[in-house]
Short mmCIF file of C-alpha atoms in Angstrom, two decimals:
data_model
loop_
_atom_site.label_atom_id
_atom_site.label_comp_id
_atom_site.label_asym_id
_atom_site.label_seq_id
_atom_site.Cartn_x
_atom_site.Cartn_y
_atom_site.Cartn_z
CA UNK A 1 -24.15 5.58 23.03
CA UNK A 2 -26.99 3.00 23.52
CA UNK A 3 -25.79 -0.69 22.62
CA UNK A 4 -26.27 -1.91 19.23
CA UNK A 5 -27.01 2.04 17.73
CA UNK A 6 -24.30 2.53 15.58
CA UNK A 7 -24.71 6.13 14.43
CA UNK A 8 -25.21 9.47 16.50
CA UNK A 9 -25.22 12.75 14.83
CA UNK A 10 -23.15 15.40 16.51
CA UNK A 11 -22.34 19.63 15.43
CA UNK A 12 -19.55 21.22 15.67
CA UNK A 13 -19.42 24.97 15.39
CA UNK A 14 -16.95 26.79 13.45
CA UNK A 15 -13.25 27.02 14.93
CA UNK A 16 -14.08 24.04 17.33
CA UNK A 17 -12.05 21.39 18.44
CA UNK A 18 -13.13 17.70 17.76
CA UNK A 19 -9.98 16.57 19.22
CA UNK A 20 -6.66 17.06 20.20
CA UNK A 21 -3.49 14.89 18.84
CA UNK A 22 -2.66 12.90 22.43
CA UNK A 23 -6.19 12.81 23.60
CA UNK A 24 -7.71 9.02 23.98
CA UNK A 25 -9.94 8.18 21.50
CA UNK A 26 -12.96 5.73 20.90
CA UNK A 27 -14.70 7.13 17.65
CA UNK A 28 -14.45 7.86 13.77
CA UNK A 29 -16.70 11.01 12.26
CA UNK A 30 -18.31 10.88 8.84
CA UNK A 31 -18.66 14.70 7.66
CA UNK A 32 -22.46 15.22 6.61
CA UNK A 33 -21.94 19.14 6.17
CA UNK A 34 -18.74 21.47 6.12
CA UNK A 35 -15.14 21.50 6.40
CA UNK A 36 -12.54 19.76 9.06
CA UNK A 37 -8.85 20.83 9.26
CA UNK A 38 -6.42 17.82 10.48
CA UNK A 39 -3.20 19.06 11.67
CA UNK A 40 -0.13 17.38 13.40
CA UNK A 41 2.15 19.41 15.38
CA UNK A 42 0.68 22.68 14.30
CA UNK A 43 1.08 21.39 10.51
CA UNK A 44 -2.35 21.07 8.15
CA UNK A 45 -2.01 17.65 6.78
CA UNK A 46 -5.54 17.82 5.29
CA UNK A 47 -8.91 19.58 5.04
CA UNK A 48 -11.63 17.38 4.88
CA UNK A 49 -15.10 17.53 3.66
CA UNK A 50 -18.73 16.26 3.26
CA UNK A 51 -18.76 12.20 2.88
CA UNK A 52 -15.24 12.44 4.23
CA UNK A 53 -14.43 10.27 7.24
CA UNK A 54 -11.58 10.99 10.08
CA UNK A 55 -10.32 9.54 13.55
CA UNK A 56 -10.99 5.90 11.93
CA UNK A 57 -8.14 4.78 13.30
CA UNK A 58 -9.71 4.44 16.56
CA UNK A 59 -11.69 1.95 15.38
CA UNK A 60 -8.76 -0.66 15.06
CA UNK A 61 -6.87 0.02 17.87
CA UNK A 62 -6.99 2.23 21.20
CA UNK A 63 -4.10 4.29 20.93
CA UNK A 64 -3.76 7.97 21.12
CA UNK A 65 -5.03 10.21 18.51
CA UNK A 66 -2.25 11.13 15.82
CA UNK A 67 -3.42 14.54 14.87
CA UNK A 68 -5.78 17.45 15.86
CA UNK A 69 -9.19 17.58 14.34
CA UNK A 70 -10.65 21.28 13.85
CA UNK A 71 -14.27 22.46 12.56
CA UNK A 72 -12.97 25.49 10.28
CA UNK A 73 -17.15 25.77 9.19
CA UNK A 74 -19.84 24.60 11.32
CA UNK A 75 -19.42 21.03 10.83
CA UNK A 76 -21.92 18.17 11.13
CA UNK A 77 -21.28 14.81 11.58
CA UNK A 78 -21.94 11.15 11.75
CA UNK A 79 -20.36 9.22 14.96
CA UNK A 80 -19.43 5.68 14.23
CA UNK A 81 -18.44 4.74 17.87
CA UNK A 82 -15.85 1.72 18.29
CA UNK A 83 -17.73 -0.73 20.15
CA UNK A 84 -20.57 -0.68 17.51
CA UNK A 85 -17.72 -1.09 14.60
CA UNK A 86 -15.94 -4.11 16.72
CA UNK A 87 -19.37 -5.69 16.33
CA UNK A 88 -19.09 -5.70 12.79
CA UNK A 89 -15.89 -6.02 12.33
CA UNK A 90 -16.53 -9.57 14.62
CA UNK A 91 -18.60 -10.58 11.68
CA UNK A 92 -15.98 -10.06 8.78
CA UNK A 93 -13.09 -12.62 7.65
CA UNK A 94 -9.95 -13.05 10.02
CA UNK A 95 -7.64 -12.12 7.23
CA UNK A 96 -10.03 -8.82 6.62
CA UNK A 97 -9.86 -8.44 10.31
CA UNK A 98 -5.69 -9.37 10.82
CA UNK A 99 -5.26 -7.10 7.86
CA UNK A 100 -7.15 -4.02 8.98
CA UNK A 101 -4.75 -4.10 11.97
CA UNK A 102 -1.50 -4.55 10.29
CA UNK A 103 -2.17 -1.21 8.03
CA UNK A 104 -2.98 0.34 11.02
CA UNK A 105 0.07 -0.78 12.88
CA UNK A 106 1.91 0.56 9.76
CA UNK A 107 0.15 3.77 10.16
CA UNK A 108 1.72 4.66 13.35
CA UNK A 109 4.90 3.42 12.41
CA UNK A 110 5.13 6.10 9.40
CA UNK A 111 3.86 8.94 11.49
CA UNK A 112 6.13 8.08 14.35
CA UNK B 1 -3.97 -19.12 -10.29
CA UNK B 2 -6.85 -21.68 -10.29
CA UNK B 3 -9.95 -19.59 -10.44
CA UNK B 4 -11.97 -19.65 -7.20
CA UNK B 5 -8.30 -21.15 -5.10
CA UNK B 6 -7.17 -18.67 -2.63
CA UNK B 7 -4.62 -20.28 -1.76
CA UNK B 8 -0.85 -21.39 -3.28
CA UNK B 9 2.27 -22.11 -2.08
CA UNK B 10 5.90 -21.16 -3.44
CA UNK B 11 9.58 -20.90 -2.16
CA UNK B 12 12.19 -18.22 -2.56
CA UNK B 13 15.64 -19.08 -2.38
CA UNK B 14 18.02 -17.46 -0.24
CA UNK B 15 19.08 -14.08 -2.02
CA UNK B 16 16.35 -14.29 -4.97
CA UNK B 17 13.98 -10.78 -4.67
CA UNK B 18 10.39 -11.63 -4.45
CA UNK B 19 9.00 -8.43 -5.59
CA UNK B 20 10.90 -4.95 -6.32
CA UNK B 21 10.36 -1.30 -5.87
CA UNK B 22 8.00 0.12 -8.73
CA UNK B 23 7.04 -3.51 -9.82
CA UNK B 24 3.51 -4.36 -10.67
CA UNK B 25 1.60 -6.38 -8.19
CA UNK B 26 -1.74 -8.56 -7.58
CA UNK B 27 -0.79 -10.36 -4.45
CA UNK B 28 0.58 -10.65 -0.78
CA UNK B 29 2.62 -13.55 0.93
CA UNK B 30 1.98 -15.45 4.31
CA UNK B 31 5.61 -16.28 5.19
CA UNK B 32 5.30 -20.18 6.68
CA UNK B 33 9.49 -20.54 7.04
CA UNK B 34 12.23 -18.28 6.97
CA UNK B 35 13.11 -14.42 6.70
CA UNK B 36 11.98 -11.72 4.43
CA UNK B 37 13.68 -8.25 4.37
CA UNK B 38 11.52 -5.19 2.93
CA UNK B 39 13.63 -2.52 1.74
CA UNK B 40 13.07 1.10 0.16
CA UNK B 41 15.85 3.08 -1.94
CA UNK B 42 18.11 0.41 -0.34
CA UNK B 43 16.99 1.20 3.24
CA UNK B 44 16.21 -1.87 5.07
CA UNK B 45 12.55 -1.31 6.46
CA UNK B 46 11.86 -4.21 8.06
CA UNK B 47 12.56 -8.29 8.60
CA UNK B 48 9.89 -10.54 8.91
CA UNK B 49 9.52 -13.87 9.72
CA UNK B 50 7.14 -16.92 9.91
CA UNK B 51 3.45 -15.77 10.15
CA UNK B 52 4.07 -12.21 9.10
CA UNK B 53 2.44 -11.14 5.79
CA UNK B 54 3.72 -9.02 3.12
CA UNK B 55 2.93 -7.20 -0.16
CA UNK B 56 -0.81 -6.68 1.40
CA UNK B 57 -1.04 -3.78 -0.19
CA UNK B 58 -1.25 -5.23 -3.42
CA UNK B 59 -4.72 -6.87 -2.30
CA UNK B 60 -6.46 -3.02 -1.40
CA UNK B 61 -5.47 -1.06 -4.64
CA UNK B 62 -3.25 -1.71 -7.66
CA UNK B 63 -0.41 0.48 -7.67
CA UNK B 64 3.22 -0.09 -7.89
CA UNK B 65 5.11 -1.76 -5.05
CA UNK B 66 6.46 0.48 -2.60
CA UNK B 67 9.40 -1.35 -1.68
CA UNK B 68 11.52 -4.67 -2.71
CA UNK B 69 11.40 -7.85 -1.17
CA UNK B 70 14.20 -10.31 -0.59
CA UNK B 71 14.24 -13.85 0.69
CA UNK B 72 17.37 -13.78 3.79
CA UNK B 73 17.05 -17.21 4.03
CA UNK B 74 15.64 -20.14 1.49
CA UNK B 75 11.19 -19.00 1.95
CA UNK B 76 8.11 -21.01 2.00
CA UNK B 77 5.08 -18.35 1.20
CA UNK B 78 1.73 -18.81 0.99
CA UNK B 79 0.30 -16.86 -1.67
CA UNK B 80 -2.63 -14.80 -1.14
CA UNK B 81 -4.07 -13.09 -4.84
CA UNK B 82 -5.83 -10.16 -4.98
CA UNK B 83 -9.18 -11.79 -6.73
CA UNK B 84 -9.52 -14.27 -4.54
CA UNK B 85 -9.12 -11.81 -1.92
CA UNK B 86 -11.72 -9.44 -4.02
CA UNK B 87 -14.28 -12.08 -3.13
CA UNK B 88 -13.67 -12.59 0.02
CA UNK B 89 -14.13 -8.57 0.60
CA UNK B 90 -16.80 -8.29 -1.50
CA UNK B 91 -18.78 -10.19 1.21
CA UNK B 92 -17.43 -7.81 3.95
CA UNK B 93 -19.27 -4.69 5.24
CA UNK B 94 -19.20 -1.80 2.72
CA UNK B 95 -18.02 0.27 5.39
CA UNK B 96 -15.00 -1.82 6.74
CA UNK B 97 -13.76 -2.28 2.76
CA UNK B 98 -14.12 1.76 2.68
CA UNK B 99 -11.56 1.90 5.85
CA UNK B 100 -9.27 -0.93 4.39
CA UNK B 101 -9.04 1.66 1.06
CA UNK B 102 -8.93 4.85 3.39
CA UNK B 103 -5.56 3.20 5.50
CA UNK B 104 -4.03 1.78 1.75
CA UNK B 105 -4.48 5.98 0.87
CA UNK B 106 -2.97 6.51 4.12
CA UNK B 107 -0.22 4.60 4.18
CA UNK B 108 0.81 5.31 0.41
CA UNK B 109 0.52 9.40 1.07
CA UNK B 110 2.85 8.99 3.92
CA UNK B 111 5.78 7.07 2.31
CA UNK B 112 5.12 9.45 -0.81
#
């Protein structure tokens, strides 16, 4: 992603991974158009749709994803990339900034 | 709380519950001296000490509490309220106060 751009549009077609739970990841995805199925261990834990956002935990913090992200419809989304968040985020209040982590930290703890 | 302060201090003696399970709440606590213990249906969850924060959930959304806390030891806090945080986050991003309420949902589906 060229520095400073913070959104890239991206399609996925129907049935198509966007990622797998385990794989690294460095992005979040804004929905624009259809319908995203987030699973855990085989297990739907949510379908997602337009405005929706997903993977935004990789925006905090650099661990492995938690779940599997599917296109069940051709999907099209937004790309918020991390480096281009962590640039914003630089700008926002410590506290915003120390809190964002600890829910995040909390996250993984309830899903472990 | 003084309109505008974001900032107060308070102590907890040893035994004495800051906050319970179910309870109403409109702020978090900055723990400056001695040990908190966070428990749910009379699990212990966690113990925190100086510099850890707790009740930050309080700041994101207004729901119940999800768990009790009790001072272990005699506890200097520093209060943090939720307006005073309001205007601090008001001035943040729009898009890193929509993740801070996305990981509050999160985090209050998963201990649902």
């Amino acid at each position: 992603m060229e520095k400073g751009k913070v959104l890239e549009r991206k399609v996925f077609y129907a049935g198509q991974k966007v990622f797998g739970e385990g794989d690294s990841g460095d992005r979040a995805y804004l929905i624009q158009e259809g319908s995203v199925e987030i699973s855990k261990h085989g297990l739907v834990l949510a379908t997602l749709n337009k405005g929706e956002l997903f993977g935004e935990m990789a925006l905090v913090d650099d661990q492995p994803r938690m779940a599997t992200a599917k296109a069940l419809t051709d999907v099209s989304v937004v790309i918020i990339g991390r480096d281009s968040f962590r640039e914003k985020l630089a700008k926002a209040d410590p506290f915003i900034r120390g809190l964002l982590n600890i829910f995040v930290r909390n996250i993984r703890n309830l899903t472990r």
